[in-house]
CSV table of C-alpha atoms and ligand atoms in Angstrom, one decimal:
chain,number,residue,atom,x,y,z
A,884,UNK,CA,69.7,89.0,138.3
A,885,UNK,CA,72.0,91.3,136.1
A,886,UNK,CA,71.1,93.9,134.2
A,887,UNK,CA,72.2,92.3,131.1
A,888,UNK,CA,70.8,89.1,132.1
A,889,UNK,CA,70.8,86.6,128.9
A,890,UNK,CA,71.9,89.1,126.3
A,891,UNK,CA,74.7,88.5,124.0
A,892,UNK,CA,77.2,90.8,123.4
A,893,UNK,CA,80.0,91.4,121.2
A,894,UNK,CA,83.0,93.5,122.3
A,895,UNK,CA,85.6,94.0,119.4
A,896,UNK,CA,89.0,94.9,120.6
A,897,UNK,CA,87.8,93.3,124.3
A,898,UNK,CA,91.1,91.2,124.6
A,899,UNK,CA,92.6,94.3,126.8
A,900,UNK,CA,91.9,98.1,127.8
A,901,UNK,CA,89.1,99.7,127.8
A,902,UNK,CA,86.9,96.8,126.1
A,903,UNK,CA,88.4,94.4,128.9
A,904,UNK,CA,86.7,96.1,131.3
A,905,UNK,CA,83.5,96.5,129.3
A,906,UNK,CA,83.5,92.9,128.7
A,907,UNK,CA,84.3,91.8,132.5
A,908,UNK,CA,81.1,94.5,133.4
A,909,UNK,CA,78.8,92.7,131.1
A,910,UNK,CA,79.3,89.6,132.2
A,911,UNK,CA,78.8,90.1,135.9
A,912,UNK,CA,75.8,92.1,134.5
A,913,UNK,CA,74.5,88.7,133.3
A,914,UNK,CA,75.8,89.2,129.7
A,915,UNK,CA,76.9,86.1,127.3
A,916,UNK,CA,80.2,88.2,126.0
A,917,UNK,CA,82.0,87.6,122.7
A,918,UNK,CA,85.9,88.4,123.2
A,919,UNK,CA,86.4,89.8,119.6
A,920,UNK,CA,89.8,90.2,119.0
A,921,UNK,CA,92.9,90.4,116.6
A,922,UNK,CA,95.2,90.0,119.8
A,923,UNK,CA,94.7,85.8,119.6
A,924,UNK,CA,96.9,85.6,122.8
A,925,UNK,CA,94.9,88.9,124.7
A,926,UNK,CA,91.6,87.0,123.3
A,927,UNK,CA,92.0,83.5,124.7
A,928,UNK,CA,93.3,85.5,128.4
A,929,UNK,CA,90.2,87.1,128.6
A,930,UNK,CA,87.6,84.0,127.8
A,931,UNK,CA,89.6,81.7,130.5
A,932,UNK,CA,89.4,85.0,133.2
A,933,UNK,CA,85.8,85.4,132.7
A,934,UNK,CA,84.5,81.6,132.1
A,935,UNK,CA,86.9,81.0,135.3
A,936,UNK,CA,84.7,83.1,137.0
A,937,UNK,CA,81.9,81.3,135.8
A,938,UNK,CA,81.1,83.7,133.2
A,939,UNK,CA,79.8,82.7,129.6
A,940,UNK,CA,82.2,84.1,127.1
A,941,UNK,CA,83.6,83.1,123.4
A,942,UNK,CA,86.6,84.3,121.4
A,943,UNK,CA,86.6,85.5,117.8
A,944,UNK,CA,89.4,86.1,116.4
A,945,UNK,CA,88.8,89.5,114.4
A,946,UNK,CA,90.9,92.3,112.1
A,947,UNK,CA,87.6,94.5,112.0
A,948,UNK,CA,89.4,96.2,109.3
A,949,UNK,CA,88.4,93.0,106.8
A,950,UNK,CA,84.5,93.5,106.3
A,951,UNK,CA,84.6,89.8,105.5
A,952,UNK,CA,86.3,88.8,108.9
A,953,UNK,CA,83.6,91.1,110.3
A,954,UNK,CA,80.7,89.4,109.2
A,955,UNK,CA,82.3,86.2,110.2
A,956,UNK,CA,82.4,87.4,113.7
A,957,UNK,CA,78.9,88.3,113.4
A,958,UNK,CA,77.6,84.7,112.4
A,959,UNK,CA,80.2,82.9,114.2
A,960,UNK,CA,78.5,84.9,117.2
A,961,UNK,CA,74.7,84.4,116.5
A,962,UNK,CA,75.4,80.5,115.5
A,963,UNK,CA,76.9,80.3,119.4
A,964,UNK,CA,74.4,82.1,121.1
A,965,UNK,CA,71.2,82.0,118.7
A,966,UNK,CA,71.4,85.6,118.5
A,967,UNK,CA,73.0,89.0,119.2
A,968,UNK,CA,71.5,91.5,121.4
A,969,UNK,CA,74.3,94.2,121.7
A,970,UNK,CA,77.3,95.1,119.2
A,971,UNK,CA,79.9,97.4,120.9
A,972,UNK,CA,82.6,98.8,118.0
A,973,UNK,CA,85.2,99.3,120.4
A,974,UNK,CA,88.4,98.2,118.6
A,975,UNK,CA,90.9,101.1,117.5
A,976,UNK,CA,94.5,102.5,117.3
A,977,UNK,CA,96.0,105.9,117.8
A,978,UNK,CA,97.9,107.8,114.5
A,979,UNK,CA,101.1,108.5,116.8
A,980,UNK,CA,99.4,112.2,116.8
A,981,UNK,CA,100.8,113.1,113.1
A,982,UNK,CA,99.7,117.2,112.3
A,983,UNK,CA,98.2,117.5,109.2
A,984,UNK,CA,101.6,118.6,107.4
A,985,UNK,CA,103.3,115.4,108.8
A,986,UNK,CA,100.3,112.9,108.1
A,987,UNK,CA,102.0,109.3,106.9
A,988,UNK,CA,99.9,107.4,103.8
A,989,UNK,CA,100.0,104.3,106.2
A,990,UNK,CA,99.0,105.5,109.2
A,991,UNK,CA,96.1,107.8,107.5
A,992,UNK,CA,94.8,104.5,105.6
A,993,UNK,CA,95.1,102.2,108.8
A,994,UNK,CA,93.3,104.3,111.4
A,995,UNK,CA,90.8,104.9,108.6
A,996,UNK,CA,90.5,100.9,108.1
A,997,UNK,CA,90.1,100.3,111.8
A,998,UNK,CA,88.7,103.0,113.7
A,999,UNK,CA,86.0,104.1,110.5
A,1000,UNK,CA,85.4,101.2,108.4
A,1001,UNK,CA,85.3,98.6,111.1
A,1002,UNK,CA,82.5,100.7,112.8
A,1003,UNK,CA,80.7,100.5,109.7
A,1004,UNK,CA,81.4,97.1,108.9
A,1005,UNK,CA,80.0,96.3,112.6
A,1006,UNK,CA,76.3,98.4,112.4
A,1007,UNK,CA,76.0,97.5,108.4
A,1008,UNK,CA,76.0,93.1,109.3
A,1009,UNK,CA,74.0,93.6,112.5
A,1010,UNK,CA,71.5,96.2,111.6
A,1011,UNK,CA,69.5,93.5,109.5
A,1012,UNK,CA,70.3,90.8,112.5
A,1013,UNK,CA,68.4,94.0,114.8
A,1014,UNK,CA,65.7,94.6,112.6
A,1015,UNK,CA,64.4,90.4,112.8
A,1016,UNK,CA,65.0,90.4,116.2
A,1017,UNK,CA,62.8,94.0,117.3
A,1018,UNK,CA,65.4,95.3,117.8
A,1019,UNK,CA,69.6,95.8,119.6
A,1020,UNK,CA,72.1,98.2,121.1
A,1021,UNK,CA,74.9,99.7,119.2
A,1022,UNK,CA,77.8,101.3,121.0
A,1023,UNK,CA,80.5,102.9,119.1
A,1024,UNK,CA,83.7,104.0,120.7
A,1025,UNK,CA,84.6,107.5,119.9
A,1026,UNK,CA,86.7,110.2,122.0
A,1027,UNK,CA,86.6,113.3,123.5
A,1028,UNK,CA,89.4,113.6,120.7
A,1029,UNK,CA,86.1,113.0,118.5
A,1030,UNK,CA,84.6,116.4,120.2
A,1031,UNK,CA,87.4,118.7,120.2
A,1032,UNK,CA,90.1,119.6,117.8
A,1033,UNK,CA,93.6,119.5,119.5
A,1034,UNK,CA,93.5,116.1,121.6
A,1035,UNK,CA,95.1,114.2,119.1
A,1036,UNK,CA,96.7,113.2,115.1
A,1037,UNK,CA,94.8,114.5,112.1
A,1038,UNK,CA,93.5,111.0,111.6
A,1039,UNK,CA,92.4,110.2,114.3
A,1040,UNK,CA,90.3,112.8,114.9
A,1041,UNK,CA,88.9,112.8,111.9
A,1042,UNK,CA,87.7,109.5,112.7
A,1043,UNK,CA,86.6,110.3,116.2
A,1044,UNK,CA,84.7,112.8,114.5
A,1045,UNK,CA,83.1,111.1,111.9
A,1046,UNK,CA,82.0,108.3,115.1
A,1047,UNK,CA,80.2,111.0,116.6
A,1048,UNK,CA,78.3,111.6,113.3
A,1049,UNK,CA,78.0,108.0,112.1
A,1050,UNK,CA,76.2,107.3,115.3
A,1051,UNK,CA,73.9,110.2,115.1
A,1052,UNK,CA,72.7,109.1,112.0
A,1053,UNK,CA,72.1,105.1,112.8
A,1054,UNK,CA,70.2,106.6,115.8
A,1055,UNK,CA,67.8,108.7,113.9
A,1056,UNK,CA,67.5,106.1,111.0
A,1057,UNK,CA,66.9,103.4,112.9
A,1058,UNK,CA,65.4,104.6,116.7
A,1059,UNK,CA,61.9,104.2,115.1
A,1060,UNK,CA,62.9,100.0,114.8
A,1061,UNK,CA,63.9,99.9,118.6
A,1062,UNK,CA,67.7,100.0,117.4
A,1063,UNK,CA,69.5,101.9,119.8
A,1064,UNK,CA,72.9,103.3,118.9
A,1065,UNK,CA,75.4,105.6,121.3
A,1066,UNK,CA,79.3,106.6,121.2
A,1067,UNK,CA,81.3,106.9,124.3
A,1068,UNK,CA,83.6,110.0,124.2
A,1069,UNK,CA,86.3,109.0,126.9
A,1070,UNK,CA,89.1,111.2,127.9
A,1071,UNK,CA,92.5,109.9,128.2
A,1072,UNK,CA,92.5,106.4,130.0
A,1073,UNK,CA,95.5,104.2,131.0
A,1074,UNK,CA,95.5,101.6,128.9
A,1075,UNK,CA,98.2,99.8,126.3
A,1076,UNK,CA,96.8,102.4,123.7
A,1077,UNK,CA,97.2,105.7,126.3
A,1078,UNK,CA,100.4,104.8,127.4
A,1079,UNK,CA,103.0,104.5,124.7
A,1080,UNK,CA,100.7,108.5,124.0
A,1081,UNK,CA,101.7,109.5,127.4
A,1082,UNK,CA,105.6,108.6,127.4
A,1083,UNK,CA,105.3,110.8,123.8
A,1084,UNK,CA,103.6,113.5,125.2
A,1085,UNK,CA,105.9,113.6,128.4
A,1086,UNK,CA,109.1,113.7,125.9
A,1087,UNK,CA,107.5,116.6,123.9
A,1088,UNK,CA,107.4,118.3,127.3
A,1089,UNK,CA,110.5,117.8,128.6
A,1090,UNK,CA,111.9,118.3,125.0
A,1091,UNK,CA,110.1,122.3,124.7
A,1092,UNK,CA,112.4,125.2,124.7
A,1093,UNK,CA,110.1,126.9,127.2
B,371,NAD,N1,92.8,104.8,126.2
B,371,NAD,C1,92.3,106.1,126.0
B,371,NAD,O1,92.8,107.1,126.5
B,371,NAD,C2,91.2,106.3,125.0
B,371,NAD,C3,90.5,107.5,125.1
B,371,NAD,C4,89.4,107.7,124.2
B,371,NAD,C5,89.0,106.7,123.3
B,371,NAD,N2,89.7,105.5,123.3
B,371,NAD,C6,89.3,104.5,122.4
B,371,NAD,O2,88.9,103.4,123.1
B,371,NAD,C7,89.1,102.2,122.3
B,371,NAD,C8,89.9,101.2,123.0
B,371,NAD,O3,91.1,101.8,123.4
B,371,NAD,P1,92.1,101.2,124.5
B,371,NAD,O4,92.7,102.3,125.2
B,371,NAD,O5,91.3,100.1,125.3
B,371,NAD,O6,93.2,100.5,123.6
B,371,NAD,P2,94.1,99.2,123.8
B,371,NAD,O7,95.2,99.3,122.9
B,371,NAD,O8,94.4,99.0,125.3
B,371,NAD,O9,93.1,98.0,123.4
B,371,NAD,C9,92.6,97.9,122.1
B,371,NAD,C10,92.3,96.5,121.7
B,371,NAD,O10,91.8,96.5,120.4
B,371,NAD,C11,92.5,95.4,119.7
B,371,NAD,N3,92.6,95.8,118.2
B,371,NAD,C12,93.4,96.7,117.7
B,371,NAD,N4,93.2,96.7,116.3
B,371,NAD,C13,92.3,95.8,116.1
B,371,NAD,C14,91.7,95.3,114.9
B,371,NAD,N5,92.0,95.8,113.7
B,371,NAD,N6,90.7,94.3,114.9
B,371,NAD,C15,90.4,93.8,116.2
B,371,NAD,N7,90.9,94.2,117.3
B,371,NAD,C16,91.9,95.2,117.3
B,371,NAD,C17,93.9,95.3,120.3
B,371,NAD,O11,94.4,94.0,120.1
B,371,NAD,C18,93.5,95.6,121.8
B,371,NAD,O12,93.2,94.4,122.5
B,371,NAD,C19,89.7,102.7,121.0
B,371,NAD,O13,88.7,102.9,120.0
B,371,NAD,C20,90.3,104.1,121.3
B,371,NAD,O14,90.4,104.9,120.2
B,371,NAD,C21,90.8,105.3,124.1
């Protein structure tokens, strides 16, 4: 039997990278997974990989940006499965590393939107859902960009940041109620998000006087 035998979990941003993978571990650990997703395509791919496999797994489609879509994800999920056990806020998008002095409205606002709000959005619906049940997991995704100063965009790590210390304080609020909540602090990964970051960074290189 799996470790996370019977529990439901949602994965936002689990259609590829990094959430991918955390979905296709929890469901070999036993885990009914929701694939929650804006990527519709990405979404669909993963629930026919993993229920191929003979895994349980459902796809929401999701811009966790919208608080509304987010608490549609949320119901949508516990009318499935009866309840939620775990809520991983993994979704995000980089700031195509703007400094400070070069920081674009748009970009600031959207990594804001998805990468801040949409964590909140997540913990604020399923906090409640936690407190009837005894109690849940929360796992935000943060960075080591969230930990340090120079690993990314101004927004970004910002955000990161501000991860870090919106999961401090869900954990100390809400420990007491059996309500865990973690971040992960990854450094850099290969992934659809890494990559187009690692073709920029390699052209800064090879574009330096020195
Ligand atoms: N890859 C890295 O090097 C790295 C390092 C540290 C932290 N992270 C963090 O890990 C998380 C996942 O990154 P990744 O590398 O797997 O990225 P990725 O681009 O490979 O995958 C991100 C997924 O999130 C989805 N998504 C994007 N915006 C969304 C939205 N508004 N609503 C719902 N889904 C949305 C995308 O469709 C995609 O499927 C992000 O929070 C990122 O900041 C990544």
């Amino acid at each position: 039997m799996g470790r996370l035998y019977e529990k439901v979990a949602i994965i936002t941003g689990s259609g590829a990278g990094i959430g991918k993978e955390i979905a296709r571990t929890y469901a070999k650990e036993g885990a009914k997974v929701v694939i929650a997703d804006f990527a519709e395509e990405a979404m669909n791919e993963t629930v026919k990989e993993l229920t191929e496999a003979g895994h349980e797994a459902y796809g929401v489609q999701v811009n966790v940006a919208d608080n509304e879509q987010v608490e549609k994800m949320i119901n949508e999920s516990i009318e499935k499965y009866g309840r939620v056990d775990i809520l991983v806020n993994n979704a995000g998008v980089g700031d195509n590393m703007q400094a400070a002095a070069n920081v674009e409205d748009n970009t600031w606002n959207r990594v804001l939107d998805i990468n801040l709000s949409g964590v909140m959005y997540g913990m604020r619906k399923i906090i409640p859902h936690f407190q009837e049940n005894g109690g849940g997991t929360i796992v935000n995704m943060s960075s080591i960009t969230g930990l340090t100063g120079g690993r990314g965009g101004l927004a970004y790590t910002a955000v990161k940041h501000a991860v870090v210390g919106m999961t401090k304080n869900v954990a100390s609020q809400y420990g007491s109620e059996n309500i865990r909540c973690n971040a992960i602090a990854p450094g850099s990964i290969e992934t659809g998000f890494a990559l187009p970051l690692k073709i920029l960074l390699s052209r800064l290189r090879f574009c330096s006087p020195a």
